[in-house]
Coordinates of C-alpha atoms in Angstrom, one line a residue:
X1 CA -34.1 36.9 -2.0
X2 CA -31.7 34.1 -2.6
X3 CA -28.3 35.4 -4.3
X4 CA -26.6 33.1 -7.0
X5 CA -22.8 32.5 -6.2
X6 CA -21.3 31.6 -9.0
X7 CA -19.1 28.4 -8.0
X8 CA -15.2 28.4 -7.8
X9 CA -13.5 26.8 -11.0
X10 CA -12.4 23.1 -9.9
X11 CA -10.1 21.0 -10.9
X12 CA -12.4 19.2 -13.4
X13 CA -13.4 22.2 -15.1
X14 CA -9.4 22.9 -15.8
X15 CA -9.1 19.0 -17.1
X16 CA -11.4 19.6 -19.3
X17 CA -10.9 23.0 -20.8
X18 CA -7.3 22.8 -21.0
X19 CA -5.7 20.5 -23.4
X20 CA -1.9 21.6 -23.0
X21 CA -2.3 20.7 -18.9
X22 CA -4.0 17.4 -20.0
X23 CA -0.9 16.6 -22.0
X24 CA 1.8 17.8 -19.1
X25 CA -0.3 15.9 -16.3
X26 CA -0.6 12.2 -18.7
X27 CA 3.2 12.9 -19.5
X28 CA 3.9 13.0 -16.0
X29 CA 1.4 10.5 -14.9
X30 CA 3.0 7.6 -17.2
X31 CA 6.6 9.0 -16.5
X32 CA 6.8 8.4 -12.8
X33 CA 5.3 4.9 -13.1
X34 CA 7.5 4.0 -15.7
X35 CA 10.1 5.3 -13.2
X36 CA 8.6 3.5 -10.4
X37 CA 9.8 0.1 -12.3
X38 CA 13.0 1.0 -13.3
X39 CA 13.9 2.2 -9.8
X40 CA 13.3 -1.6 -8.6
X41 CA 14.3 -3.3 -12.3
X42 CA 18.1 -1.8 -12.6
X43 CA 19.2 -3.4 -9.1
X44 CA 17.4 -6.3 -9.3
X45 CA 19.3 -6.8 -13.1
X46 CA 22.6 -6.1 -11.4
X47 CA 22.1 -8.3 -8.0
X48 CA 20.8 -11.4 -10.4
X49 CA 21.8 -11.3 -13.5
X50 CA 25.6 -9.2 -12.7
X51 CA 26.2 -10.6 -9.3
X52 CA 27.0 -7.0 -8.1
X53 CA 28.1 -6.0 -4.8
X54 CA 26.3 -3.9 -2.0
X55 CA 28.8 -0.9 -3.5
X56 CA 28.5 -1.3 -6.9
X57 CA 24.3 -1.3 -6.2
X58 CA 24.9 1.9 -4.2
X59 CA 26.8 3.3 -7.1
X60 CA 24.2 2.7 -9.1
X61 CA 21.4 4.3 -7.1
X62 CA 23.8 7.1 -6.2
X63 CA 25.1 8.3 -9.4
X64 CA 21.7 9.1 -10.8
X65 CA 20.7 11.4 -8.4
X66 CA 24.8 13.2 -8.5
X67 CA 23.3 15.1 -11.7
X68 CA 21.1 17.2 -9.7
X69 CA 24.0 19.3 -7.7
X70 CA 26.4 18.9 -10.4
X71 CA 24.4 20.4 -13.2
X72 CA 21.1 21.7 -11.4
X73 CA 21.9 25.2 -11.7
X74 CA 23.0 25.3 -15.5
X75 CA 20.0 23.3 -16.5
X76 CA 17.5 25.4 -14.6
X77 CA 18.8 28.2 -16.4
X78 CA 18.7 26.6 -19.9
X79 CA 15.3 25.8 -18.8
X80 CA 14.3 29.6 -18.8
X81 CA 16.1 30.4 -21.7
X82 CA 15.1 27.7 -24.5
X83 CA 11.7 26.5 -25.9
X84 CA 10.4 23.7 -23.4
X85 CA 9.0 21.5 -26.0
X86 CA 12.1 20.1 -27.3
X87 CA 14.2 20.2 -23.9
X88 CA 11.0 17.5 -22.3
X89 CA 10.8 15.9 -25.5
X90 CA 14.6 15.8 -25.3
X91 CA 14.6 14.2 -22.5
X92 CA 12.3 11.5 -23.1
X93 CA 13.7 10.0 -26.1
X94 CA 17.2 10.3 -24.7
X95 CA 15.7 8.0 -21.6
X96 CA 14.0 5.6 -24.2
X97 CA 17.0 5.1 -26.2
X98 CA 19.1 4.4 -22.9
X99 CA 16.9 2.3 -20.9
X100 CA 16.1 0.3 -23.6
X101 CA 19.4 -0.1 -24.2
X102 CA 19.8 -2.5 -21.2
X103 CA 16.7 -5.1 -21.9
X104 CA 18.2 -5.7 -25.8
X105 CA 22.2 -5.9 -24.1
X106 CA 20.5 -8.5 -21.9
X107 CA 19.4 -10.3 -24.2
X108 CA 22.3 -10.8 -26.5
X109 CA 24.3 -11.3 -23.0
X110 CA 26.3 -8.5 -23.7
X111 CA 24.9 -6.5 -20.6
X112 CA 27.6 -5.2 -18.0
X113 CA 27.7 -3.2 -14.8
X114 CA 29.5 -0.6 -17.0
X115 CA 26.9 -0.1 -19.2
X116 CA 24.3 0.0 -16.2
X117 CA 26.3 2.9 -14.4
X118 CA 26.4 4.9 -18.0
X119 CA 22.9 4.7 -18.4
X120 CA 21.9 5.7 -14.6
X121 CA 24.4 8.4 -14.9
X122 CA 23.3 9.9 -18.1
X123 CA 19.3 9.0 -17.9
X124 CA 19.5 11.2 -14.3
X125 CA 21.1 13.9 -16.2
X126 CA 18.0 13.9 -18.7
X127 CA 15.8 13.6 -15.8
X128 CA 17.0 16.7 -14.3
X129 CA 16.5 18.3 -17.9
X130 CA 12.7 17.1 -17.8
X131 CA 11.9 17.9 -14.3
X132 CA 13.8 21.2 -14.1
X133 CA 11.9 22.4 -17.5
X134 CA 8.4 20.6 -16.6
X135 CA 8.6 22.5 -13.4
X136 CA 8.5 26.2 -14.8
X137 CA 6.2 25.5 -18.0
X138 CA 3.8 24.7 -15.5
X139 CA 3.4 28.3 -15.0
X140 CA 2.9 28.6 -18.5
X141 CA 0.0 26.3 -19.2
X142 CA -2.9 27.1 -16.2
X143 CA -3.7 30.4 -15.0
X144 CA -2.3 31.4 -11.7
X145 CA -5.4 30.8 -10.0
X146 CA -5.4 27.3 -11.3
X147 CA -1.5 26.5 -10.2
X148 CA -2.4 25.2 -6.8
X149 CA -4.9 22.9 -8.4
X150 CA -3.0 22.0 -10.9
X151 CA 0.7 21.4 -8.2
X152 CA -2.3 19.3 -6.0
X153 CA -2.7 17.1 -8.7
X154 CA 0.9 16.6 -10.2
X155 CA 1.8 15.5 -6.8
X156 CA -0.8 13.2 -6.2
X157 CA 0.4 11.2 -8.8
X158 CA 3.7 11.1 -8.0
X159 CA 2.8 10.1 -4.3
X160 CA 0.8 7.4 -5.6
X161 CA 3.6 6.3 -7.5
X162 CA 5.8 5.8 -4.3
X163 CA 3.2 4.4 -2.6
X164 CA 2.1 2.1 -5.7
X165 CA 5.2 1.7 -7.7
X166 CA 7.0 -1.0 -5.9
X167 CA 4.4 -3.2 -5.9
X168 CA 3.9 -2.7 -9.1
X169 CA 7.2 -3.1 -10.1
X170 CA 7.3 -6.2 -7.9
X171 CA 4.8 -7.9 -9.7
X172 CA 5.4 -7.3 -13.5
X173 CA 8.9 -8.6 -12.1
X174 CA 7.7 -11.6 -10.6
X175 CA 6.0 -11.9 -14.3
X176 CA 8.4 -11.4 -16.6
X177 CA 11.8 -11.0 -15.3
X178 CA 13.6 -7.5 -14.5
X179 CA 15.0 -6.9 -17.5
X180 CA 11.9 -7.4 -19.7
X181 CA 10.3 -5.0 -16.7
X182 CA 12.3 -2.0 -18.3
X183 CA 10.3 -2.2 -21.7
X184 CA 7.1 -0.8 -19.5
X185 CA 9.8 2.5 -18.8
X186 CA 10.8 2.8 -22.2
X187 CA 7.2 2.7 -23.4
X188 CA 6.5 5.2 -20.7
X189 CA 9.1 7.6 -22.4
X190 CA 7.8 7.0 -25.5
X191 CA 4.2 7.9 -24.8
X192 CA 5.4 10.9 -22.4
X193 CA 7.0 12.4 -25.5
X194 CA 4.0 11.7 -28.0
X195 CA 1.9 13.8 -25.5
X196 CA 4.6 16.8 -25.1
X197 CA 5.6 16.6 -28.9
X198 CA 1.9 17.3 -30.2
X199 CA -1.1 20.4 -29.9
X200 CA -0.8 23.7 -29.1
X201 CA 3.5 25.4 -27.6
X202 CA 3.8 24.7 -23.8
X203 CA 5.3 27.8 -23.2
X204 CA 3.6 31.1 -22.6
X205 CA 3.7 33.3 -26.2
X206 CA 4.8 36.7 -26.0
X207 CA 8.4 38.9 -26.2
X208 CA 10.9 37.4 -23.6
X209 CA 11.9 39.5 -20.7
X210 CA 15.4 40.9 -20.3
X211 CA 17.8 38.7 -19.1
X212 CA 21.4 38.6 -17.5
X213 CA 24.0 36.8 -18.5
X214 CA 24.1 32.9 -18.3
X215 CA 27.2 33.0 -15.7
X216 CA 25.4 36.2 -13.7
X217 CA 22.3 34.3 -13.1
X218 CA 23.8 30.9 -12.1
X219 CA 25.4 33.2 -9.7
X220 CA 22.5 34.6 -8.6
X221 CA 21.1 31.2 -8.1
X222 CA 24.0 30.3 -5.9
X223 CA 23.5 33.4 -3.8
X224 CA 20.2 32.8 -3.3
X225 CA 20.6 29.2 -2.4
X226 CA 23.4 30.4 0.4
X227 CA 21.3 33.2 2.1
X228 CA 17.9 32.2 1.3
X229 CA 17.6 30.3 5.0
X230 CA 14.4 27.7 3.8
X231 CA 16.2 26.5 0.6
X232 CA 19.4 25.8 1.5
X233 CA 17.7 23.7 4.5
X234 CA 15.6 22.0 1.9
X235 CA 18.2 21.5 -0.3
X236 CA 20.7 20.4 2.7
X237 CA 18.0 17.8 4.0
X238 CA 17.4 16.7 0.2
X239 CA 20.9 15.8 -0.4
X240 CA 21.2 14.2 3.2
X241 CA 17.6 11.9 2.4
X242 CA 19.1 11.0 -1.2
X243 CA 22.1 9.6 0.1
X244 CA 20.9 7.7 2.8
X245 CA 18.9 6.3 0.3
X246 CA 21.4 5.3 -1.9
X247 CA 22.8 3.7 1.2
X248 CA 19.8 2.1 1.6
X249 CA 18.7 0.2 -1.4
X250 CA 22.9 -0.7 -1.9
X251 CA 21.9 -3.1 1.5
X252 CA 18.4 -3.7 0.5
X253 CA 18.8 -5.8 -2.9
X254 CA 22.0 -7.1 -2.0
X255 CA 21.0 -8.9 1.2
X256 CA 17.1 -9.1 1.1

């Protein structure tokens, strides 16, 4: 006698059942395209339209990625402590507000490589904010037999992204000019934070654990990253991989 197996639950079934995952994955999905432009848009604004140097280009791609050792470990724990919606949503209308700052400076001709390294600086802070907290609601909104799935999914998108993005990028460039390219970022932000802002809390309900004091567990976080063998090395190579891309694109826009 044939027996029924009941079937494992897919992907699909967790699209569709679970709203607050829908919301996380569309906010991602439109927030690493939008990305995906700007990453191309702010040198190409400063190489044509500032006449920057292959430093000042490096600077730029350089200081956005800084925030992550500098204030990594604070934000991570801030992320554990505080309510996730407002820290994403935070962090996506702090991003509109400076990234749309640079098409409207443009256009009035006020735009200066000054302005451009404030804005990379402080829009890679937020991002740390948004990445740091997306990354342990996660946990919060699918079941733990669904956080494989759900991870898979997540970074598809943002491998497709790299992969995609440039040319992308390249093309609504080639369309309407670099600085007019940022608006598609800004409306990314805005959209990302109409999906986290609305339905049901992203965090899970329920009395918060015990916790240690905010200097103990940045300390804790430290020792770990010093003695835990695997993260330091990923960290190490992460750090290593940033900079030489930072090196990179200051050569790339400059003398391609």
């Amino acid at each position: 006698m044939a027996v029924a197996v009941e079937p494992e639950p897919c992907l699909e079934g967790l699209l569709r059942s679970n709203a607050r995952f829908r919301r996380l994955w569309g906010a991602q999905t439109v927030s690493v395209f939008g990305d995906a432009i700007t990453g191309i848009a702010v040198p190409t604004v400063a190489v044509l339209s500032l006449h920057a140097s292959a430093l000042a280009v490096g600077a730029l791609a350089s200081i956005g990625w800084a925030a992550w050792p500098l204030i990594g470990l604070p934000v991570g724990v801030w992320a554990d402590r505080l309510p996730r919606r407002p820290l994403l949503v935070g962090a996506d209308l702090i991003r509109f507000v400076l990234i749309g700052s640079i098409p409207i400076a443009w256009s009035f001709g006020a735009l200066t490589l000054t302005q451009l390294l404030i804005v990379a600086a402080l829009a890679g802070a937020a991002r740390v904010v948004f990445e740091l907290t997306f990354t342990v609601t996660l946990p919060d909104v699918v079941k733990p037999e669904d956080l494989a799935d759900a991870n898979g999914r997540l970074e598809l998108t943002g491998s497709t992204s790299q992969l995609t993005g440039p040319g992308i990028a390249g093309g609504v460039i080639a369309l309407v000019g670099a600085p007019a390219a940022l608006v598609c970022d800004v409306v990314s932000f805005a959209i990302s934070a109409l999906l986290l802002g609305t339905g049901e809390q992203l965090e899970r309900r329920g009395a918060a654990r015990d916790r240690q004091p905010f200097v103990a567990e940045i300390r804790e976080g430290v020792t770990a990253l010093l003695h835990y063998r695997p993260v330091f090395r990923g960290t190490f190579a992460a750090c290593i991989s940033n900079f030489a891309f930072a090196v990179g694109q200051g050569v790339f826009f400059v003398y391609a």
